[in-house]
Amino acid sequence: MKHLLNPLDLSVEEIDEILDLANDIEANPEKYAHACDGKKLATLFYEPSTRTRLSHEAAMMNLGGNVLGFSSADSSSATKGESVSDTIRMISCYADICAMRHPKEGAPMVASQYSSIPIINAGDGGHQHPTQTLTDLLTIRSEKGRLHDITIGLCGDLKFGRTVHSLIHALVRYENVKFVLISPEELRLPSYIRKDVLDKHNIPYEEVVRLEDAMGKLDLLYMTRVQKERFFNEEDYVRMKDFYILDAAKMELAKEDMLVLHPLPRVNEISVEVDRDPRAIYFKQAQYGVYVRMALILTLLEIKVS
Ligand code: NCD
């Protein structure tokens, strides 16, 4: 049985198939409307979420299936002290597939060891967020036409931002991808990713602090929020939170076809005036998240639609 815990659980070919399927779902939604009739998705969210939980649920509903679950640890038996491994044993009897978000790195992996249904990691602490990566890859491939030959700027909280960690793991497998890592010194990409992923694969990258220094060379700019919940003290967060603000003036420094992505939620890092710029595609990106999760559910449940 297959789980999705890390973007590398899928080969490049498998990712291509999921993205192709997502494009077909977008073009022909009615073809898939009953593909999961009678199936259930459990969403176990021990951490806040809007898009990730609701897009998984919308995906299952669009496929004709049903959903059950909880949206905070407070409303589950976790507050009574139940372990993830015990919870997943029950959920395996109640549902056919499960999406789990947890503040602890590795919790979905533990769940997968006790589960008899596929587990989707919907974000584990500051570690990985593979379904956001599938969303990002679908957005880039659909809007830019390719996943190779790109220079991508990753900006903001590169230390705690799990979406960035997963996206780097996935993108290094494509030809001629260059990274510009844009962050304050304190929020640099962890060295285990710089060394074990970028250096190990000889991937070209540079690190800059000022967004203005990167803008002109980028094909894609991936903005992220400072991850408030992962800071040890409020003071550091307050100092960092408005370090980057992308506004219309900065967008003038960018190529005419540079696209702006953001996993959302946005706080202050993109000024609302940028929303009107046709290069801002973060809301469309959230829509792609539904198609790609529909494709992922079908793939993990091994349901073929002809
Ligand atoms: C991201 C996350 O949860 O890591 N949100 C999302 O799933 N789209 C990004 C974030 O919270 O900043």
mmCIF file of C-alpha atoms and ligand atoms in Angstrom, residues 51-52 101 129 132 162-163 225 227 229 263-265, ligand 1:
data_model
loop_
_atom_site.group_PDB
_atom_site.id
_atom_site.type_symbol
_atom_site.label_atom_id
_atom_site.label_comp_id
_atom_site.label_asym_id
_atom_site.label_seq_id
_atom_site.Cartn_x
_atom_site.Cartn_y
_atom_site.Cartn_z
ATOM 1 C CA ARG A 51 -7.009 25.286 2.529
ATOM 2 C CA THR A 52 -5.360 21.944 3.134
ATOM 3 C CA ARG A 101 -1.702 17.248 9.872
ATOM 4 C CA HIS A 129 4.053 19.254 3.167
ATOM 5 C CA GLN A 132 1.251 21.533 -1.134
ATOM 6 C CA ARG A 162 7.702 23.106 5.421
ATOM 7 C CA THR A 163 6.232 24.023 2.023
ATOM 8 C CA ARG A 225 4.720 33.621 5.785
ATOM 9 C CA GLN A 227 5.832 30.689 10.796
ATOM 10 C CA GLU A 229 3.719 29.046 15.712
ATOM 11 C CA PRO A 263 0.974 28.544 -0.301
ATOM 12 C CA LEU A 264 -1.238 30.896 1.772
ATOM 13 C CA PRO A 265 -2.268 32.034 4.343
HETATM 14 C C1 NCD B 1 1.102 26.175 4.685
HETATM 15 C C2 NCD B 1 1.378 25.218 5.826
HETATM 16 O O1 NCD B 1 0.458 24.833 6.540
HETATM 17 O O2 NCD B 1 2.525 24.837 5.947
HETATM 18 N N1 NCD B 1 -0.260 26.387 4.480
HETATM 19 C C3 NCD B 1 -0.901 25.575 3.592
HETATM 20 O O3 NCD B 1 -1.045 24.401 3.830
HETATM 21 N N2 NCD B 1 -1.294 26.091 2.428
HETATM 22 C C4 NCD B 1 1.853 27.449 4.764
HETATM 23 C C5 NCD B 1 1.732 28.260 6.008
HETATM 24 O O4 NCD B 1 0.983 27.914 6.936
HETATM 25 O O5 NCD B 1 2.393 29.281 6.062
#
